[in-house]
Coordinates of C-alpha atoms in Angstrom, one line a residue:
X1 CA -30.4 -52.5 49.3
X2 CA -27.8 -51.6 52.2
X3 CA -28.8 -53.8 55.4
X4 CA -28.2 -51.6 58.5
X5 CA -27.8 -53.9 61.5
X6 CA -29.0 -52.6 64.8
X7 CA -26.3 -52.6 68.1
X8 CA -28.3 -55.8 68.8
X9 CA -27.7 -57.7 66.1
X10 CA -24.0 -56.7 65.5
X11 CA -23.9 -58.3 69.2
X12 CA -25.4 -61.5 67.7
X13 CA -23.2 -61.4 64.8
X14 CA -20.5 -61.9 67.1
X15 CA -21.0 -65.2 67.9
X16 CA -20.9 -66.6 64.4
X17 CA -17.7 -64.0 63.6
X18 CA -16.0 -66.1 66.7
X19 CA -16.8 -69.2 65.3
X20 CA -15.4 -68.7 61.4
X21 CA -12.5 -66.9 62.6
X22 CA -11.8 -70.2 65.3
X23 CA -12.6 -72.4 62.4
X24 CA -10.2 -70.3 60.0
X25 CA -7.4 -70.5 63.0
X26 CA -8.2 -74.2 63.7
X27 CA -7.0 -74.7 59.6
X28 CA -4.1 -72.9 60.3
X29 CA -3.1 -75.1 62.7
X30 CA -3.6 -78.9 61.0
X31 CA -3.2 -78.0 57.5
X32 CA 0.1 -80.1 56.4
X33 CA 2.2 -81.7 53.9
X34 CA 0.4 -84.7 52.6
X35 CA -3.2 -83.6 53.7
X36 CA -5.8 -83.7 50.8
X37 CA -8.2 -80.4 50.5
X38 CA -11.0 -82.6 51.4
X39 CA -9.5 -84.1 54.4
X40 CA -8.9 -80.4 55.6
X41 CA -12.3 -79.2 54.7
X42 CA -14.0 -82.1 56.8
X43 CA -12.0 -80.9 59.7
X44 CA -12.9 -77.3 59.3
X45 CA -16.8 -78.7 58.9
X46 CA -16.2 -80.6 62.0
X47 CA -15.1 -77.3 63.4
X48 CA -17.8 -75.3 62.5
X49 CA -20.4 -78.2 63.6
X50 CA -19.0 -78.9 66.8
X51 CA -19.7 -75.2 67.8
X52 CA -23.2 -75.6 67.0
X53 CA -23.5 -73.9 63.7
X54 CA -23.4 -74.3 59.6
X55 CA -20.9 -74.4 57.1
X56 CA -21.7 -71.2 55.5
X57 CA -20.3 -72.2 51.9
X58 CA -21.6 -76.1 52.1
X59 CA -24.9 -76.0 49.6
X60 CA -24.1 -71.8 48.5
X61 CA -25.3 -72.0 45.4
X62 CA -24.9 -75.5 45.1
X63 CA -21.2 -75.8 46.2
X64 CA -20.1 -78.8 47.4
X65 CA -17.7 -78.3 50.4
X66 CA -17.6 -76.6 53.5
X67 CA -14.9 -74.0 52.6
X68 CA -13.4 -72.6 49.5
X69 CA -9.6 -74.0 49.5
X70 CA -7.8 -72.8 46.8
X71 CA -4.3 -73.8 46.4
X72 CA -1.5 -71.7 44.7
X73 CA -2.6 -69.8 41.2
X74 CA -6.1 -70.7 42.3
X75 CA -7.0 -67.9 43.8
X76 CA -10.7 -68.2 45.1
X77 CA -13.6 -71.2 44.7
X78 CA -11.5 -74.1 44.8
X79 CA -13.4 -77.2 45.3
X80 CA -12.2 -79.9 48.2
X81 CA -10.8 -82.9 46.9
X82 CA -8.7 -85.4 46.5
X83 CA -5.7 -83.2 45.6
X84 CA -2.8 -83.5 47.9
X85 CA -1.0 -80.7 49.4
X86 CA 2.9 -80.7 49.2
X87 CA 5.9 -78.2 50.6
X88 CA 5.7 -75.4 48.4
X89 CA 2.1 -74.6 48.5
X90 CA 0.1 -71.5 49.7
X91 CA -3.5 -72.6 50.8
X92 CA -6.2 -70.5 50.5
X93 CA -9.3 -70.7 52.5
X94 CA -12.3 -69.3 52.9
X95 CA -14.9 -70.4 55.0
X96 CA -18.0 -68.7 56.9
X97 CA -20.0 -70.0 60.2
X98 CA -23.5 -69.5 60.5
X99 CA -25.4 -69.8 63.2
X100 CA -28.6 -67.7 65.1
X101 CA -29.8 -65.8 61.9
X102 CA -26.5 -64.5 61.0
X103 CA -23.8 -65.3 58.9
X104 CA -19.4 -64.8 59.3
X105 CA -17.2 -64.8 56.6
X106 CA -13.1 -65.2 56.2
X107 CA -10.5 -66.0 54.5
X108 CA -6.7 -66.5 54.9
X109 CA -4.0 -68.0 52.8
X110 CA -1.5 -70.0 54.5
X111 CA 1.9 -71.4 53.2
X112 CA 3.0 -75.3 53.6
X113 CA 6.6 -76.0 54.5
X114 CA 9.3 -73.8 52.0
X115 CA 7.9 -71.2 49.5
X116 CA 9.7 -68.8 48.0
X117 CA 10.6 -65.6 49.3
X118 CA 8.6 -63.6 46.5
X119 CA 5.4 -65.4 47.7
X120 CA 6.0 -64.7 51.4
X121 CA 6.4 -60.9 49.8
X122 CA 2.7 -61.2 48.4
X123 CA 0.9 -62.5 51.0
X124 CA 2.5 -60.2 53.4
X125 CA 1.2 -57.2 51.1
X126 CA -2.1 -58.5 50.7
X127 CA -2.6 -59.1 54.2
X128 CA -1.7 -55.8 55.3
X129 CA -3.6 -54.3 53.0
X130 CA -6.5 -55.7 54.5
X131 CA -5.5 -54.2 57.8
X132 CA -4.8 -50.9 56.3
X133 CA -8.6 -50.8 54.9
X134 CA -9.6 -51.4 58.0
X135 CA -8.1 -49.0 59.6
X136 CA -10.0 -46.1 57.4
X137 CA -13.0 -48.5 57.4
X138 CA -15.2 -45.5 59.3
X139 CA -18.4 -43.5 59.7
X140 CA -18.1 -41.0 56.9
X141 CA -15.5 -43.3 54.7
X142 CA -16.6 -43.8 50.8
X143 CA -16.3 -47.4 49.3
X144 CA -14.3 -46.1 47.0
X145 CA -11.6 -45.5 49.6
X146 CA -11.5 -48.8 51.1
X147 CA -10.6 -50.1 47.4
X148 CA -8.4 -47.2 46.4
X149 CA -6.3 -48.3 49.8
X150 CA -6.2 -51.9 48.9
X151 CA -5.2 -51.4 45.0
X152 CA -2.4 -48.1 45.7
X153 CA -0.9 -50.3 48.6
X154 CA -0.4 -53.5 46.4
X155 CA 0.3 -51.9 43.3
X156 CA 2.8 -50.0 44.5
X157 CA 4.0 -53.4 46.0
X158 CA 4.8 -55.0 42.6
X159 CA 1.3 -56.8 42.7
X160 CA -2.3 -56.8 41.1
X161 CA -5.2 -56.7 42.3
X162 CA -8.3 -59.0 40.6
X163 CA -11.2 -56.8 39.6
X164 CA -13.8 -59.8 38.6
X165 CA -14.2 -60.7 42.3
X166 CA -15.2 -58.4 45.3
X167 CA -16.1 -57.8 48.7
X168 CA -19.1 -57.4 50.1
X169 CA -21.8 -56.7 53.1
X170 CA -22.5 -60.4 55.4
X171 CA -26.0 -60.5 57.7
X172 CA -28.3 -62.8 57.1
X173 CA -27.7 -63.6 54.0
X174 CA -24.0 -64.4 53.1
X175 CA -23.6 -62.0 50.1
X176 CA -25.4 -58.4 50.6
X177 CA -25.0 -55.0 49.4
X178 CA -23.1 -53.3 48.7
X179 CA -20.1 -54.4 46.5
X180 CA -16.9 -53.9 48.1
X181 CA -14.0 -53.9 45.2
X182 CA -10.3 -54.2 45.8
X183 CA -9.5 -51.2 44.1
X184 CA -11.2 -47.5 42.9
X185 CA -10.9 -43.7 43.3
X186 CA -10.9 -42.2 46.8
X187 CA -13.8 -40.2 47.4
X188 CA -15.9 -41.9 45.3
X189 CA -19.2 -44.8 46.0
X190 CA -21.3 -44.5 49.0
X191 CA -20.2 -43.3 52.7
X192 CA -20.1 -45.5 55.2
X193 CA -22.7 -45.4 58.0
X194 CA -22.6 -46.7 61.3
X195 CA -23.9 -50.8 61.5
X196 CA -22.9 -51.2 58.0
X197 CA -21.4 -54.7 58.2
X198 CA -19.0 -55.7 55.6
X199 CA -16.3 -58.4 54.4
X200 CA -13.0 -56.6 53.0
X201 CA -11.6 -59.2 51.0
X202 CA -8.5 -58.4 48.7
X203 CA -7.6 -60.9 46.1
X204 CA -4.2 -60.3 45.1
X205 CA -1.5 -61.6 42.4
X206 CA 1.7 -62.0 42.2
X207 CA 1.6 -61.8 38.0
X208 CA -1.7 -60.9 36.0
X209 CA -4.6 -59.4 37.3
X210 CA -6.6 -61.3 34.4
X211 CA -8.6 -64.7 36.1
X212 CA -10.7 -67.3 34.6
X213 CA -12.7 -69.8 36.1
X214 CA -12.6 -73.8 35.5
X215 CA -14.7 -75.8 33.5
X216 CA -16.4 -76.9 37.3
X217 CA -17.8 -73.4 37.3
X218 CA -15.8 -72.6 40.5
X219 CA -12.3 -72.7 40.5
X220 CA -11.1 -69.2 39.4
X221 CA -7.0 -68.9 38.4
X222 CA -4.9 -66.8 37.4
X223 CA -4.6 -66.6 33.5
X224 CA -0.9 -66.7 34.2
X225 CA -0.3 -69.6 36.5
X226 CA 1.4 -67.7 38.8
X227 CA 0.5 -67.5 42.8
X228 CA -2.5 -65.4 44.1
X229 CA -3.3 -64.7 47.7
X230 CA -6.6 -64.2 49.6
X231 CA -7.0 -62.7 53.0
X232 CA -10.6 -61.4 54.4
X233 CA -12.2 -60.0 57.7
X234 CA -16.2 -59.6 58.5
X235 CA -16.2 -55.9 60.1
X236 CA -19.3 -54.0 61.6
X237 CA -19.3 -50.0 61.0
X238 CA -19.7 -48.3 64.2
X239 CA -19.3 -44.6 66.1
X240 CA -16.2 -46.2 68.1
X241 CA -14.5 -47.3 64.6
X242 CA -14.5 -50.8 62.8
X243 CA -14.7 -53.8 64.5
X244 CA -13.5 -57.1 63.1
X245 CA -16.1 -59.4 64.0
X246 CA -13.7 -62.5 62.3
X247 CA -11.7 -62.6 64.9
X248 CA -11.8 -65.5 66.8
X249 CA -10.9 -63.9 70.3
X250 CA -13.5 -61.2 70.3
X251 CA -15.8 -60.9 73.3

């Protein structure tokens, strides 16, 4: 079932938006060369903590770290740990805050010292493609267009786009209805209504679509080893347009 949130508690959502988009910032900004995943995601817990909320990931479904960092064909899940970053990587992470009954979820995939200019090209694509399915995310829009956006904009990119992972509505719980995939037919899947609140979340590779997941029942990879990017913004549905209630500078 579709949770409607009320003006009121799109407000209230606000505040723990603010703080996973600070803490997702705040990564952006200390993740280095020679850092291990852990040592980043005890920072970003430290973050989120110091602000007076959860970890939204720390304990989901028994997982063990604060946020998801997934580092090159890894593309979501990736457990903190001892592994240590070098030049060359891109660093995915996603992370949500929660805090007064609600919960914030993003994601963002950042690149450590000199990568290659075809991964530059990917993350580029994926992260506008999550701008571009904001921009139609509106009263009346169907679900289907929001993936149709995300698949036609990085396909005809080069890219593709994995199909066994998906967006999906945030409130109080961290995962809600509905499903929000990366890709489908325009005009198809239910409309969006006004204080719908959802996480647009494209998960996109620069090889294979195909994904499997590690023997530690989280990591997911690419079946071809080759890079994947993750980028993803909390937005609320309302009669003034989308708002993205991720980032960490909104009032």
């Amino acid at each position: 079932m579709i949770s409607i949130k009320s003006p009121r508690e799109i407000e209230m959502m606000k505040k723990a938006g603010r703080i996973t988009g600070g803490a997702l910032k705040h990564a952006g900004e200390v993740v280095r060369a020679g850092m291990t995943t852990y040592e980043l995601d005890k920072i970003i817990n430290r973050y989120i903590v110091s602000h007076g909320a959860k970890p939204s990931c720390l304990g989901y479904g028994g997982f063990p770290g604060s946020a998801c960092i997934s580092v090159n064909d890894e593309v979501i899940h990736g457990i903190p740990g001892p592994r240590k970053l070098k030049s060359g990587d891109v660093v995915s992470v996603d992370l949500g805050a929660y805090i007064d009954g609600f919960h914030g979820d993003s994601a963002k995939t950042f690149i450590i010292g000199d990568v290659s200019d075809e991964v530059k090209a990917l993350l580029k694509s994926t992260e506008e493609s999550l701008y571009k399915a904001i921009e139609i995310a509106r009263i009346g829009t169907r679900l289907g267009d929001i993936g149709h956006t995300v698949q036609k904009y990085n396909e005809d990119n080069g890219y593709s786009v994995v199909r066994e992972f998906v967006g999906h509505g945030v409130g109080r719980d961290l995962h809600e209805d509905p499903e929000i995939p990366n890709y489908g037919k325009e005009g198809r899947g239910p409309r969006l209504v006004e204080g719908m609140v959802i996480a647009i979340e494209p998960m996109i590779n620069l090889g294979t679509e195909k994904v499997y997941v590690m023997p530690d029942e989280w990591t997911v990879r690419t079946r071809d080893g080759k890079p994947s990017a993750h980028f993803e913004h909390t937005i609320a549905i309302t009669k003034d347009g989308p708002i993205i209630l991720t980032d960490p500078d909104i009032e």
